[in-house]
Short mmCIF file of C-alpha atoms in Angstrom, two decimals:
data_model
loop_
_atom_site.label_atom_id
_atom_site.label_comp_id
_atom_site.label_asym_id
_atom_site.label_seq_id
_atom_site.Cartn_x
_atom_site.Cartn_y
_atom_site.Cartn_z
CA MET A 1 20.21 2.05 -13.99
CA ALA A 2 18.56 -0.99 -12.50
CA THR A 3 15.33 -2.58 -13.64
CA ILE A 4 12.92 -3.61 -10.91
CA ASN A 5 9.63 -5.13 -11.98
CA ALA A 6 6.68 -5.71 -9.70
CA THR A 7 3.63 -7.70 -10.78
CA ILE A 8 0.34 -7.96 -8.94
CA SER A 9 -2.21 -10.65 -9.61
CA VAL A 10 -5.60 -10.64 -7.90
CA ASN A 11 -8.16 -13.35 -8.55
CA SER A 12 -11.56 -13.39 -6.94
CA ASP A 13 -15.01 -14.89 -7.18
CA ILE A 14 -16.61 -12.08 -5.17
CA MET A 15 -18.67 -10.98 -8.14
CA SER A 16 -20.87 -13.18 -10.29
CA TYR A 17 -18.15 -12.89 -12.91
CA PRO A 18 -14.43 -13.52 -12.37
CA VAL A 19 -12.45 -10.58 -11.05
CA ARG A 20 -8.94 -10.50 -12.45
CA ILE A 21 -6.31 -7.86 -11.86
CA ASN A 22 -2.94 -8.31 -13.50
CA LYS A 23 -0.53 -5.43 -13.70
CA THR A 24 3.22 -5.06 -13.94
CA MET A 25 5.15 -1.92 -13.15
CA THR A 26 8.76 -0.99 -13.54
CA MET A 27 9.81 1.08 -10.53
CA LYS A 28 11.04 4.45 -11.75
CA LYS A 29 12.42 7.60 -10.23
CA ALA A 30 9.98 10.45 -9.72
CA GLY A 31 8.89 11.94 -13.00
CA SER A 32 11.54 10.03 -14.89
CA CYS A 33 11.92 7.15 -17.29
CA HIS A 34 14.94 5.95 -15.32
CA GLY A 35 14.57 3.04 -12.97
CA LEU A 36 15.16 3.03 -9.23
CA GLU A 37 18.65 1.82 -8.41
CA GLU A 38 18.91 1.93 -4.64
CA THR A 39 17.54 -0.13 -1.77
CA THR A 40 18.04 -0.39 1.95
CA GLY A 41 17.95 -4.15 1.44
CA MET A 42 15.58 -6.88 2.50
CA ARG A 43 15.14 -6.93 6.24
CA THR A 44 13.36 -9.21 8.63
CA LYS A 45 12.38 -8.29 12.16
CA LYS A 46 10.98 -10.57 14.83
CA PHE A 47 8.49 -8.99 17.22
CA THR A 48 7.67 -10.47 20.61
CA SER A 49 5.84 -7.51 22.13
CA THR A 50 3.32 -4.89 21.16
CA ASP A 51 5.87 -2.07 21.39
CA ASP A 52 5.97 0.38 18.51
CA ALA A 53 8.96 0.22 16.19
CA VAL A 54 10.20 2.35 13.32
CA ILE A 55 11.04 0.21 10.30
CA VAL A 56 11.79 3.04 7.85
CA GLU A 57 13.53 6.21 8.96
CA HIS A 58 12.67 9.00 6.62
CA ASP A 59 15.83 10.98 7.34
CA GLU A 60 17.80 8.30 5.49
CA LEU A 61 15.83 9.10 2.34
CA THR A 62 15.40 12.00 0.00
CA ASP A 63 12.09 13.75 0.66
CA ASN A 64 9.23 13.87 -1.82
CA GLN A 65 10.46 11.10 -4.07
CA ALA A 66 9.04 7.94 -5.60
CA HIS A 67 10.15 5.40 -3.01
CA LYS A 68 8.33 2.07 -2.86
CA LEU A 69 7.89 0.00 0.27
CA TYR A 70 7.13 -3.72 0.35
CA ILE A 71 6.05 -5.26 3.66
CA ARG A 72 4.85 -8.77 4.49
CA ASN A 73 3.69 -10.33 7.71
CA THR A 74 5.27 -13.74 7.38
CA SER A 75 3.31 -15.23 10.25
CA ALA A 76 0.75 -17.88 9.43
CA ASN A 77 -1.69 -16.89 12.15
CA LYS A 78 -4.50 -14.81 10.66
CA ALA A 79 -5.63 -13.82 14.15
CA ASN A 80 -2.63 -11.52 14.63
CA PHE A 81 -1.59 -8.45 12.73
CA PHE A 82 0.69 -5.46 12.54
CA TYR A 83 -0.52 -1.91 12.54
CA VAL A 84 1.39 -0.03 9.86
CA SER A 85 1.44 3.73 10.19
CA TYR A 86 2.87 6.74 8.44
CA HIS A 87 4.07 8.25 11.69
CA ALA A 88 7.30 9.26 13.38
CA SER A 89 7.18 6.71 16.15
CA THR A 90 3.76 5.21 16.80
CA ALA A 91 1.49 2.71 15.10
CA ASP A 92 -2.03 2.03 16.29
CA ALA A 93 -5.64 2.31 15.23
CA THR A 94 -5.95 6.06 15.44
CA THR A 95 -2.57 7.76 15.37
CA THR A 96 -2.20 9.98 12.34
CA GLU A 97 -1.86 8.32 9.99
CA PRO A 98 -2.60 4.59 10.20
CA ILE A 99 -2.26 2.93 6.82
CA GLY A 100 -3.83 -0.37 7.75
CA LYS A 101 -3.56 -3.71 9.46
CA LEU A 102 -1.41 -6.41 7.97
CA TYR A 103 -2.61 -9.81 9.13
CA GLY A 104 -0.64 -13.03 9.05
CA GLY A 105 0.39 -13.81 5.50
CA ASP A 106 -0.71 -10.43 4.12
CA TRP A 107 1.57 -8.23 2.06
CA MET A 108 1.51 -4.66 0.79
CA LEU A 109 3.39 -2.57 -1.74
CA MET A 110 2.91 1.16 -1.52
CA PRO A 111 4.33 4.41 -2.81
CA TYR A 112 6.11 6.38 -0.12
CA ASP A 113 7.26 9.99 -0.23
CA GLY A 114 9.98 9.61 2.41
CA ASN A 115 8.78 12.58 4.46
CA THR A 116 7.81 10.72 7.66
CA ASN A 117 8.86 7.47 9.29
CA ILE A 118 6.99 4.22 8.77
CA SER A 119 6.17 2.70 12.14
CA VAL A 120 4.65 -0.64 13.03
CA ALA A 121 3.29 -2.35 16.12
CA SER A 122 2.36 -5.97 16.61
CA SER A 123 -1.10 -6.77 17.93
CA THR A 124 0.26 -9.51 20.14
CA SER A 125 3.14 -10.62 22.29
CA ASP A 126 3.17 -13.85 20.31
CA THR A 127 6.10 -14.01 17.94
CA GLN A 128 5.41 -12.35 14.61
CA VAL A 129 7.93 -11.71 11.87
CA LEU A 130 7.83 -8.84 9.46
CA GLU A 131 9.84 -8.74 6.25
CA TYR A 132 10.25 -5.50 4.38
CA MET A 133 12.25 -3.89 1.64
CA LEU A 134 12.45 -0.29 0.60
CA PHE A 135 13.15 0.54 -3.02
CA ALA A 136 14.60 4.01 -2.77
CA ASP A 137 14.54 7.05 -4.99
CA GLY A 138 17.45 8.61 -3.16
CA ILE A 139 19.26 7.45 -0.01
CA ILE A 140 21.05 9.96 2.16
CA ALA A 141 24.34 8.53 3.37
CA ALA A 142 24.70 8.59 7.15
CA ALA A 143 26.86 11.42 8.44
CA GLY A 144 30.24 10.36 9.84
CA MET B 1 -17.73 -17.61 0.97
CA ALA B 2 -15.77 -15.84 -1.69
CA THR B 3 -12.09 -16.45 -2.18
CA THR B 4 -9.82 -13.58 -3.15
CA THR B 5 -6.13 -14.19 -3.56
CA ALA B 6 -3.59 -11.42 -4.05
CA SER B 7 -0.11 -12.25 -5.25
CA VAL B 8 2.97 -10.16 -5.87
CA SER B 9 6.21 -10.84 -7.64
CA ILE B 10 9.12 -8.42 -7.44
CA SER B 11 12.22 -9.16 -9.46
CA SER B 12 15.44 -7.56 -10.56
CA SER B 13 18.58 -8.98 -12.04
CA ASP B 14 20.70 -5.88 -11.58
CA LEU B 15 19.63 -4.11 -8.36
CA LEU B 16 21.77 -6.25 -6.07
CA PRO B 17 25.23 -6.92 -7.47
CA GLY B 18 25.90 -10.60 -7.75
CA SER B 19 22.43 -11.82 -6.95
CA ASN B 20 19.00 -11.86 -8.46
CA LEU B 21 16.18 -10.34 -6.48
CA SER B 22 13.06 -12.47 -6.46
CA ILE B 23 10.24 -11.84 -4.03
CA ASN B 24 7.03 -13.81 -4.29
CA ALA B 25 4.14 -13.59 -1.87
CA SER B 26 0.49 -14.53 -1.91
CA SER B 27 -2.33 -14.13 0.56
CA THR B 28 -6.02 -14.81 0.79
CA LEU B 29 -7.93 -11.71 1.82
CA MET B 30 -9.98 -12.30 4.92
CA LYS B 31 -12.61 -10.26 6.70
CA THR B 32 -11.99 -8.85 10.11
CA GLY B 33 -12.56 -11.93 12.20
CA LEU B 34 -10.24 -13.81 9.98
CA THR B 35 -11.91 -17.06 9.05
CA THR B 36 -14.19 -15.79 6.31
CA GLY B 37 -13.06 -14.47 2.97
CA MET B 38 -13.99 -10.96 1.92
CA GLU B 39 -17.30 -10.89 0.11
CA LEU B 40 -17.65 -7.25 -0.85
CA MET B 41 -15.75 -5.12 -3.29
CA GLU B 42 -16.07 -2.19 -5.62
CA MET B 43 -13.96 -1.16 -8.51
CA GLY B 44 -13.90 1.59 -11.05
CA ASN B 45 -11.81 3.96 -13.08
CA ALA B 46 -11.52 7.71 -13.29
CA GLU B 47 -9.63 10.64 -14.69
CA ILE B 48 -7.90 12.86 -12.15
CA ALA B 49 -6.95 16.22 -13.56
CA LYS B 50 -4.02 18.32 -12.37
CA ASP B 51 -4.72 19.93 -9.00
CA TYR B 52 -8.03 18.07 -8.64
CA GLU B 53 -8.42 16.36 -5.29
CA ALA B 54 -10.90 13.49 -5.27
CA GLN B 55 -12.30 11.35 -2.51
CA LEU B 56 -11.90 7.81 -3.75
CA PHE B 57 -13.39 6.05 -0.72
CA ALA B 58 -15.30 7.68 2.11
CA ASP B 59 -14.58 6.32 5.56
CA GLY B 60 -18.17 6.51 6.80
CA PRO B 61 -19.53 3.35 5.16
CA ALA B 62 -16.63 1.25 6.46
CA THR B 63 -16.41 -0.50 9.80
CA ASP B 64 -14.02 1.35 12.05
CA ASN B 65 -10.67 -0.38 12.37
CA GLY B 66 -11.75 -3.16 10.03
CA ALA B 67 -9.83 -5.10 7.41
CA TYR B 68 -9.85 -3.68 3.89
CA PHE B 69 -7.49 -3.70 0.94
CA ILE B 70 -7.08 -1.01 -1.69
CA TYR B 71 -5.64 -1.37 -5.17
CA ILE B 72 -4.91 1.66 -7.33
CA CYS B 73 -3.10 1.81 -10.64
CA ASN B 74 -2.11 4.93 -12.53
CA ASN B 75 -2.53 3.94 -16.16
CA SER B 76 -1.10 7.17 -17.51
CA THR B 77 1.79 6.74 -19.89
CA ASP B 78 3.58 10.09 -19.59
CA ASP B 79 6.34 9.52 -17.01
CA THR B 80 5.84 12.99 -15.53
CA TYR B 81 2.19 12.38 -14.61
CA TYR B 82 1.36 11.36 -11.07
CA ILE B 83 -1.19 11.44 -8.31
CA GLU B 84 -0.75 11.71 -4.59
CA TYR B 85 -2.23 8.97 -2.41
CA LYS B 86 -3.68 10.50 0.75
CA ILE B 87 -5.39 9.28 3.87
CA HIS B 88 -7.47 12.20 5.09
CA GLU B 89 -5.06 15.11 4.64
CA THR B 90 -1.86 13.11 4.93
CA VAL B 91 0.10 12.43 1.76
CA ILE B 92 1.59 8.93 1.86
CA GLY B 93 3.24 8.86 -1.54
CA GLY B 94 3.08 9.59 -5.23
CA LEU B 95 1.71 7.08 -7.71
CA TYR B 96 3.43 7.78 -11.00
CA ALA B 97 2.45 6.78 -14.51
CA GLY B 98 2.43 3.00 -14.74
CA ASP B 99 2.65 2.47 -10.97
CA TRP B 100 0.26 0.34 -8.95
CA MET B 101 -0.18 -0.02 -5.21
CA PHE B 102 -1.86 -2.56 -2.95
CA VAL B 103 -2.29 -1.63 0.70
CA PRO B 104 -4.36 -2.54 3.72
CA TYR B 105 -6.79 0.02 5.03
CA ASN B 106 -8.41 0.03 8.45
CA ALA B 107 -10.83 2.98 8.28
CA SER B 108 -9.49 3.93 11.66
CA ASP B 109 -11.76 6.78 12.57
CA GLY B 110 -13.96 9.48 11.12
CA ASP B 111 -11.02 11.13 9.38
CA ALA B 112 -9.64 8.33 7.29
CA GLU B 113 -11.10 8.85 3.85
CA ILE B 114 -8.95 7.85 0.90
CA GLU B 115 -8.10 10.72 -1.41
CA VAL B 116 -6.08 11.15 -4.56
CA LYS B 117 -4.85 14.38 -6.04
CA GLY B 118 -3.59 14.93 -9.57
CA LEU B 119 -0.26 16.71 -9.68
CA LEU B 120 0.59 16.74 -13.35
CA GLY B 121 -1.53 15.99 -16.40
CA THR B 122 -4.85 14.22 -16.47
CA ASN B 123 -4.19 10.88 -14.83
CA LYS B 124 -6.18 7.80 -15.78
CA ILE B 125 -6.53 5.57 -12.78
CA GLU B 126 -8.27 2.33 -11.96
CA TYR B 127 -9.04 1.27 -8.43
CA ALA B 128 -10.63 -1.38 -6.30
CA MET B 129 -11.42 -1.89 -2.66
CA PHE B 130 -11.92 -5.30 -1.06
CA LYS B 131 -14.10 -4.92 2.00
CA THR B 132 -14.99 -6.56 5.25
CA ALA B 133 -18.24 -4.61 5.54
CA TRP B 134 -19.77 -1.60 3.86
CA THR B 135 -22.97 0.25 4.54
CA LEU B 136 -24.43 2.10 1.62
CA PRO B 137 -25.84 5.55 2.36
CA ALA B 138 -29.51 5.53 3.21
CA ALA B 139 -31.85 6.65 0.46
CA GLU B 140 -33.11 10.20 0.70
CA SER B 141 -36.72 10.48 1.72
#
């Protein structure tokens, strides 16, 4: 059993008092005290067009489990972004279901049930790089 | 202008044989338009009972296709407890006891409300949304 810890820290002066969020989780299998022990590995992908791309194929994963997906737009340009969608092949503003827009430098960590692909699309033909890593609660080995 | 920074650290010494995993990232949350920090937020906590489906954030007050971030943590301690995170009627994933999530949200259309549903136990959650813009409902006359 592996131990994977993830800590979030949010600091803000939006309110008239300091807003602080600090939380650490240990990634566990669904409904279990046992930690996740599989990953598809850290990947980076350079995009130079606005074409849709699948970054996580759900058929490589066990359905309805406690997968976790980390994604970061490594670009420095805050004017550009990636659409990230829970969709078989398409990512845009309206396709069911857009998760959100990840601007340059932004990151996300989300639970993922593994039932549908995760697709992305760059907002620009300028070069943007996405890094992502799936922490899996069950990987299905590719058929030979 | 407010400044909101969100940082993450992911580490493991035994997931990848022979190497330590260490991911660190930080970003400053900006409004749509990108040069001004987010200046609106709301946060709260709630109990989500088994089979109860709650609307955490309505899509109506948000600017369509804007820039938002959502944080949710399931503070339950029983490992079997969890909630589903949903956008409209689409389940994205399960947030189990002790899990947190931090995701962008773009309020894409009129069917993009954020929902959570309790699957086991009474889940204690805390949540926050960092917003580009938000229009409160008009007062009833």
